PDB file of C-alpha atoms in Angstrom:
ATOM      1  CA  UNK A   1      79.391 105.958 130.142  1.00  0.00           C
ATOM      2  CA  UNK A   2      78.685 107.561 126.621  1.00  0.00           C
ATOM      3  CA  UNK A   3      75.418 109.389 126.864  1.00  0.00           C
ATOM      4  CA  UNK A   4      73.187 108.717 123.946  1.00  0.00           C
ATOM      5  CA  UNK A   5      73.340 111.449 121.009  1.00  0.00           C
ATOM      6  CA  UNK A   6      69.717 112.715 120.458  1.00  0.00           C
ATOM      7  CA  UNK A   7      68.533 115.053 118.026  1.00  0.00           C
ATOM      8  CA  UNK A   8      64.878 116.667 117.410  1.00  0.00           C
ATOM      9  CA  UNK A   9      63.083 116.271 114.192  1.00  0.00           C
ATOM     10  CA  UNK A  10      59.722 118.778 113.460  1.00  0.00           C
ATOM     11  CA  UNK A  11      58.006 117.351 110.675  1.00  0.00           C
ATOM     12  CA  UNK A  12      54.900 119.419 109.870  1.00  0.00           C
ATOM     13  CA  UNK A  13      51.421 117.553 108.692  1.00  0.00           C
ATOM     14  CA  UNK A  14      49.578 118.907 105.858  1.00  0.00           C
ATOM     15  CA  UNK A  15      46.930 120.648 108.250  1.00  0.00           C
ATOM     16  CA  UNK A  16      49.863 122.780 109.400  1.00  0.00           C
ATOM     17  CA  UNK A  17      49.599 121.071 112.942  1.00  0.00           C
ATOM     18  CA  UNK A  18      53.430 120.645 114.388  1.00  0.00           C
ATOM     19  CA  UNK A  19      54.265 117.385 115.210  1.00  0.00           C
ATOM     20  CA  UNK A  20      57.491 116.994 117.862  1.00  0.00           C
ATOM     21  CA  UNK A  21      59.151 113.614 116.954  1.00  0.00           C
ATOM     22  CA  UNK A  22      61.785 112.745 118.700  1.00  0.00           C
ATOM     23  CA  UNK A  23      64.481 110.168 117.168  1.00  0.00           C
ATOM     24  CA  UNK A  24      67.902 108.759 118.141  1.00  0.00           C
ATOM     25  CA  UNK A  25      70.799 109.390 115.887  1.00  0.00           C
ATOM     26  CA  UNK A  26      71.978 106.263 113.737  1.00  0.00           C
ATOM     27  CA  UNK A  27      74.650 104.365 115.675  1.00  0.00           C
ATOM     28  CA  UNK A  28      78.015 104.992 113.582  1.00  0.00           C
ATOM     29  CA  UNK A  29      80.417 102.485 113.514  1.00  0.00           C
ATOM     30  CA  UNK A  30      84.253 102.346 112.466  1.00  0.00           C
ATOM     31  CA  UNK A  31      84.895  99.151 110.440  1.00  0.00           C
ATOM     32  CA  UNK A  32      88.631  98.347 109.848  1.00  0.00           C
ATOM     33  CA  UNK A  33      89.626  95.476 108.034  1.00  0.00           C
ATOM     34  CA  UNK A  34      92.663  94.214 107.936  1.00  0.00           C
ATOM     35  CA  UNK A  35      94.515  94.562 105.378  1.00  0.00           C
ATOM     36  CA  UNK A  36      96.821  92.087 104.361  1.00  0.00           C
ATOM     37  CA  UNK A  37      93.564  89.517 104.136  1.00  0.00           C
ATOM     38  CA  UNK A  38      91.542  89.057 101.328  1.00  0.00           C
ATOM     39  CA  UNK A  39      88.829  87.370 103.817  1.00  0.00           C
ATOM     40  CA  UNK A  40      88.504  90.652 105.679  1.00  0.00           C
ATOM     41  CA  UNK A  41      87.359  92.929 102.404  1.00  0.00           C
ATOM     42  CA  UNK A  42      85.396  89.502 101.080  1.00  0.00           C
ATOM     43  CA  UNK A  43      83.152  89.792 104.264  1.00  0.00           C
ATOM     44  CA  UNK A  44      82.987  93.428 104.108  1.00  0.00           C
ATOM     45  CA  UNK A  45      79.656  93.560 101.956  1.00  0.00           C
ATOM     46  CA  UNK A  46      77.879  91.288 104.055  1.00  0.00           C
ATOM     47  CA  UNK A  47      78.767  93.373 106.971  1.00  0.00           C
ATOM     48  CA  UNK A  48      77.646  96.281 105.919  1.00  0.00           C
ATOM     49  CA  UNK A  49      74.369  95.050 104.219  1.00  0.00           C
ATOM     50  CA  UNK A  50      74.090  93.579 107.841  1.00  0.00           C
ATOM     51  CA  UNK A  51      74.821  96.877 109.962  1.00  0.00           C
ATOM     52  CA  UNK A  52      72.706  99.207 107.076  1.00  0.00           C
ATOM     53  CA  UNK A  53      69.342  97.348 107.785  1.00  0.00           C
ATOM     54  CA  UNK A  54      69.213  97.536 111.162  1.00  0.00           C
ATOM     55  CA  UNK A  55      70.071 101.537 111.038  1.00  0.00           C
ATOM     56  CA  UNK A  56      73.658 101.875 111.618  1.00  0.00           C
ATOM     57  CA  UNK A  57      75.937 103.427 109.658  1.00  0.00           C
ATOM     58  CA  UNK A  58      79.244 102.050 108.229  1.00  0.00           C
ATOM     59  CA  UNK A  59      82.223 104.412 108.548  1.00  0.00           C
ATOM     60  CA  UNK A  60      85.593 103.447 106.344  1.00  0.00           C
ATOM     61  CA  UNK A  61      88.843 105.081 106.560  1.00  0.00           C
ATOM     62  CA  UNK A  62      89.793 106.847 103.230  1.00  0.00           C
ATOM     63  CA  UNK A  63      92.687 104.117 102.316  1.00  0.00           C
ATOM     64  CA  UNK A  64      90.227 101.433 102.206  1.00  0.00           C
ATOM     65  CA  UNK A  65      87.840 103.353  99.084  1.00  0.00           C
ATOM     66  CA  UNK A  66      90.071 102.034  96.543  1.00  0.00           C
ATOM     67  CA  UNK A  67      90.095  98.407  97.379  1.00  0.00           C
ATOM     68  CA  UNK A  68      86.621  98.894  98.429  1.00  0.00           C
ATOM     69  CA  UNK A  69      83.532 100.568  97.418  1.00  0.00           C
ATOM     70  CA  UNK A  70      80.417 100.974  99.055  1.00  0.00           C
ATOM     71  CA  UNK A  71      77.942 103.697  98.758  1.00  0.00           C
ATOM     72  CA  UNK A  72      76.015 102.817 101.669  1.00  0.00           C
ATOM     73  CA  UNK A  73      79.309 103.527 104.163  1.00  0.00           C
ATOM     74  CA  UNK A  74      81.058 107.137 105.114  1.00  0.00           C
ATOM     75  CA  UNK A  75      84.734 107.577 104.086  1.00  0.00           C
ATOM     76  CA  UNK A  76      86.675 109.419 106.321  1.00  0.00           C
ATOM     77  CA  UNK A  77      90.745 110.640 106.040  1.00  0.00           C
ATOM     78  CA  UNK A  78      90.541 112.374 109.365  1.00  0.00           C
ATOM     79  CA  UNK A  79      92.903 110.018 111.889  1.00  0.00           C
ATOM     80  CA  UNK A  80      90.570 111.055 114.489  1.00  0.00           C
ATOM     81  CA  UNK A  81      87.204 109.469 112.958  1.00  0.00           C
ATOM     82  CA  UNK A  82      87.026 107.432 116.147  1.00  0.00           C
ATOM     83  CA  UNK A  83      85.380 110.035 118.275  1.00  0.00           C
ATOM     84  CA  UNK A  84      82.038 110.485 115.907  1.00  0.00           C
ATOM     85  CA  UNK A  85      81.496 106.367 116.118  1.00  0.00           C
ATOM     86  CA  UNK A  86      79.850 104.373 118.736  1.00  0.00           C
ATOM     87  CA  UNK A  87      81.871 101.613 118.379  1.00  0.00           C
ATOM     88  CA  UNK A  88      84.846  99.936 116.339  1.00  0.00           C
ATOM     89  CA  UNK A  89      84.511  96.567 114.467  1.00  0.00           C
ATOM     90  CA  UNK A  90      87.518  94.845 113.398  1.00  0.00           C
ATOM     91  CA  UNK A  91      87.284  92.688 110.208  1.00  0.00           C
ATOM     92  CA  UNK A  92      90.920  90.146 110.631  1.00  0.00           C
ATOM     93  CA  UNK A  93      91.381  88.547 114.078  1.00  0.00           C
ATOM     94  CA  UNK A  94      92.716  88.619 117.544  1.00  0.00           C
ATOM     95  CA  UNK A  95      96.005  91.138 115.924  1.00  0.00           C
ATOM     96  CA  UNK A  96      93.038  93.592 114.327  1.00  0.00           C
ATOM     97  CA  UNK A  97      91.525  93.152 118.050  1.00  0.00           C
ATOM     98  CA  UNK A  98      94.526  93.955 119.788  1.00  0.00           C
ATOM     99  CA  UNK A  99      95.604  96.499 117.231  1.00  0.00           C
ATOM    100  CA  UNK A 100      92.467  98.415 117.824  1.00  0.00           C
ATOM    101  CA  UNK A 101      91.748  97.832 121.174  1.00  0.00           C
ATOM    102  CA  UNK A 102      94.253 100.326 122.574  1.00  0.00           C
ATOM    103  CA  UNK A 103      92.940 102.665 120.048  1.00  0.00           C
ATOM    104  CA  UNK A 104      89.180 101.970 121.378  1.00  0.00           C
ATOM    105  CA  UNK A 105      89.981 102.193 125.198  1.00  0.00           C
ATOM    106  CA  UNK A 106      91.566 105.496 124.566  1.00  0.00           C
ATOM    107  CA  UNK A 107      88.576 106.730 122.906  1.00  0.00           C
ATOM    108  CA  UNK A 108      86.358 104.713 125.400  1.00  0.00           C
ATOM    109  CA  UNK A 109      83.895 103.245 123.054  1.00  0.00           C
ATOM    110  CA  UNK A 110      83.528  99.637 122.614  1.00  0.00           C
ATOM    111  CA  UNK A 111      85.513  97.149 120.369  1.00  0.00           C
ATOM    112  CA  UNK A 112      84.102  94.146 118.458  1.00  0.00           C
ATOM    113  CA  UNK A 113      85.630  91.833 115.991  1.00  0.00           C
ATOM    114  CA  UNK A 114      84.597  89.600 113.439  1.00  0.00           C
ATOM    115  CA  UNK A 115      87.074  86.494 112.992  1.00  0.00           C
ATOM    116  CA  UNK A 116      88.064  86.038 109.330  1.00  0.00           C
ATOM    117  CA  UNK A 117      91.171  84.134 110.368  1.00  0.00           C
ATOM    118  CA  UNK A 118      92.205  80.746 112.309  1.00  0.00           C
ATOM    119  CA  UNK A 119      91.066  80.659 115.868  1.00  0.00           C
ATOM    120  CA  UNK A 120      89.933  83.747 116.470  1.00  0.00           C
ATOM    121  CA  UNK A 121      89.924  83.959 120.579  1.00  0.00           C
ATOM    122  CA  UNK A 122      89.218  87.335 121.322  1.00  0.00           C
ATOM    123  CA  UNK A 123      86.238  87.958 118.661  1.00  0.00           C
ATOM    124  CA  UNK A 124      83.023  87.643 118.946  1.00  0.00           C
ATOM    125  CA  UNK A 125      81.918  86.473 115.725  1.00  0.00           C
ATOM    126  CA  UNK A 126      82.736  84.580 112.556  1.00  0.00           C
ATOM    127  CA  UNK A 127      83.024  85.366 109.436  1.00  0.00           C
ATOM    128  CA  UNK A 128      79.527  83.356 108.515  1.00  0.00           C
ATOM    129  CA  UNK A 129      78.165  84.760 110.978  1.00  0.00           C
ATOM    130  CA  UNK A 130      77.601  88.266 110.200  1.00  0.00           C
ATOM    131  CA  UNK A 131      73.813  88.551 110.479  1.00  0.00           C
ATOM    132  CA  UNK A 132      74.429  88.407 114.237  1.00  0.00           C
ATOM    133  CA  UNK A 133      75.558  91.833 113.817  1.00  0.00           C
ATOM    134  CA  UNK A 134      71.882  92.935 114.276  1.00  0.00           C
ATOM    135  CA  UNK A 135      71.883  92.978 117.470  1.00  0.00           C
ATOM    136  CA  UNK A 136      73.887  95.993 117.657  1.00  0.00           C
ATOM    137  CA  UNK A 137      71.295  97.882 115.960  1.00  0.00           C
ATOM    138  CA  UNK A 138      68.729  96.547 118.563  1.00  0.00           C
ATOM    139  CA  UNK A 139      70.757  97.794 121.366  1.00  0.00           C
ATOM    140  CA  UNK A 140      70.660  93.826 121.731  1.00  0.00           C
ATOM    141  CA  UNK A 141      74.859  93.336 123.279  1.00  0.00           C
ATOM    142  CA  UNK A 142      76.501  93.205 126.537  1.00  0.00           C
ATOM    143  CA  UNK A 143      79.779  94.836 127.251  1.00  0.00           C
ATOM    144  CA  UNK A 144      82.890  93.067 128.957  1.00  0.00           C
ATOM    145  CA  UNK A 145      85.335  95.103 130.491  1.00  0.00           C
ATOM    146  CA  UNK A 146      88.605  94.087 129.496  1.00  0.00           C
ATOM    147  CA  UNK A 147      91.560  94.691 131.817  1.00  0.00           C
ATOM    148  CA  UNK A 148      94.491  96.862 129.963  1.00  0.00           C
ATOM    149  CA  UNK A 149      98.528  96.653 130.928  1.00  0.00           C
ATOM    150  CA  UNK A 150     100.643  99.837 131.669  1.00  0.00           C
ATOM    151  CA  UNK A 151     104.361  99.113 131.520  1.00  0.00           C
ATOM    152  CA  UNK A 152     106.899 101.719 131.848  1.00  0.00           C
ATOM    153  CA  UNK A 153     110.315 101.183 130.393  1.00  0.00           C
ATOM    154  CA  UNK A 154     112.959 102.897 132.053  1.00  0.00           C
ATOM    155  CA  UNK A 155     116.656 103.275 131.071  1.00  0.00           C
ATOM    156  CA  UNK A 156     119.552 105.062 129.936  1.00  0.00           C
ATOM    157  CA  UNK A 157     117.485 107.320 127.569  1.00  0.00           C
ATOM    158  CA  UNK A 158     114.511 108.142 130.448  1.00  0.00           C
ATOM    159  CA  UNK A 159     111.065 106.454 130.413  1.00  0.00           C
ATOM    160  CA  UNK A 160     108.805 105.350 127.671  1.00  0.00           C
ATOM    161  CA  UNK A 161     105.387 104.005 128.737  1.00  0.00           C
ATOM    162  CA  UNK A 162     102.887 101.313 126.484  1.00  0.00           C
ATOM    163  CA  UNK A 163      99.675 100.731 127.477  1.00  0.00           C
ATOM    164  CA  UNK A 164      98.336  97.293 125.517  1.00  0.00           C
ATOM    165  CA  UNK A 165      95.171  94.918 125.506  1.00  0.00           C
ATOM    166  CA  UNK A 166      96.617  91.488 125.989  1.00  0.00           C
ATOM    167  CA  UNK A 167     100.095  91.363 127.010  1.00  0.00           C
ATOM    168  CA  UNK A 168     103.860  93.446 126.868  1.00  0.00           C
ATOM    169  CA  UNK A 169     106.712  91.000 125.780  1.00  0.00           C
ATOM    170  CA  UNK A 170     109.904  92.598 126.872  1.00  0.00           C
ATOM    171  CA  UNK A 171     113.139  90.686 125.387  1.00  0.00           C
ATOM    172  CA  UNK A 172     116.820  91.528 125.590  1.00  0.00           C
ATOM    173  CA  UNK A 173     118.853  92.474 122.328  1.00  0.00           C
ATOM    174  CA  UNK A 174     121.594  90.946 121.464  1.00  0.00           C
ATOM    175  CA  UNK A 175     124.207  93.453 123.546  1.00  0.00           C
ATOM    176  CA  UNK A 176     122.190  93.827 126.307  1.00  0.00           C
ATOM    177  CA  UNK A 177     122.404  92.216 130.024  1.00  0.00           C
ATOM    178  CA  UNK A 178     120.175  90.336 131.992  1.00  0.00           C
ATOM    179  CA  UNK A 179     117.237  91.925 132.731  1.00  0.00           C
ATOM    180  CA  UNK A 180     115.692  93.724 135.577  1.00  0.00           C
ATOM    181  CA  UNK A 181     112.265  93.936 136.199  1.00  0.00           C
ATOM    182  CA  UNK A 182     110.013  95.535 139.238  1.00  0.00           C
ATOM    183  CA  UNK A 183     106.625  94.282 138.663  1.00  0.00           C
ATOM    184  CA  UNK A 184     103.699  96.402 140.287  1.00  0.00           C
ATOM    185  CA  UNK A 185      99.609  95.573 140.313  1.00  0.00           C
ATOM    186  CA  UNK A 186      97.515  98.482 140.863  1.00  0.00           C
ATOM    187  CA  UNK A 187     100.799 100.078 142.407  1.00  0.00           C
ATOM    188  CA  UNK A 188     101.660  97.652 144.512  1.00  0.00           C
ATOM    189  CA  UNK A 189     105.095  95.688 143.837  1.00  0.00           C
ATOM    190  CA  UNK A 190     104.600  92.436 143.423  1.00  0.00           C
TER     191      UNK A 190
END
């Protein structure tokens, strides 16, 4: 479990009597559209308007500034912006989920996604739908754990291992033979 940031604010009345407030850090959270749909940066504004009301802040990758640009959200360029946020929400569909997800598990902070596309399985919201993002800001969500697959590819050149959110599709090329496969489940061949 993430422990929850906290930082200590003195504010001083006008007495000169010290007043210790204590307040919880606004929740950051990495957006990442997709970007090869329009639908993704045409929901953007709402989403942040959305997330910046309730106290959250908006964090954006660099790249996304030019096609995009909000002065309410935090740019970033650093590849490891992950570990400041709370939590990642995808702007696309399930490939933005699944994209990310690996990305999010490593980092172990939760993953949500808004659905800009066709069916939209593993999101949790639509595109119209954005106000629900309040909740976050309430502390108003549960969390699913979602299972993640480990394969480990071994051949002629050693061992490469994936790690993915959904599913591994293995395939033969067009030279190679049939297959062979040893399947395990929590280490146990199956």
């Amino acid at each position: 479990r993430r422990k929850q940031r906290i930082s200590y604010v003195f504010s001083y009345t006008l007495k000169g009597d010290a007043l210790l407030r204590v307040r919880f850090l606004s929740m950051k959270i990495l957006i990442c559209p997709c970007a090869d749909k329009e639908q993704s940066f045409a929901v953007l504004p709402s989403v942040i308007n959305v997330l910046s009301k309730n106290g959250i802040t908006s964090v954006l990758h660099d790249s996304v500034r030019g096609r995009f640009g909000d002065e309410r959200a935090v740019y970033c360029s650093s590849e490891d912006v992950m570990k400041d946020c709370d939590m990642v929400l995808t702007i696309g569909g399930d490939g933005m989920m699944l994209k990310w997800g690996k990305k999010a598990a490593a980092a172990g902070i939760p993953l949500v996604g808004i659905n800009t596309g066709r069916l939209g399985f593993m999101t949790a919201v639509d595109s119209s739908e954005t106000e629900r993002l309040s909740a976050l800001g309430k502390g108003n969500y549960t969390l699913s754990r979602r299972m993640m697959l480990d394969a480990v590819l071994s051949g002629n050149r050693g061992e490469k291992s994936f790690t993915a959110l959904n599913d591994i599709v293995m395939y033969k090329n067009s030279r190679s033979k049939l297959p062979e496969f040893n399947v395990k489940i929590n280490g146990i061949t199956v």
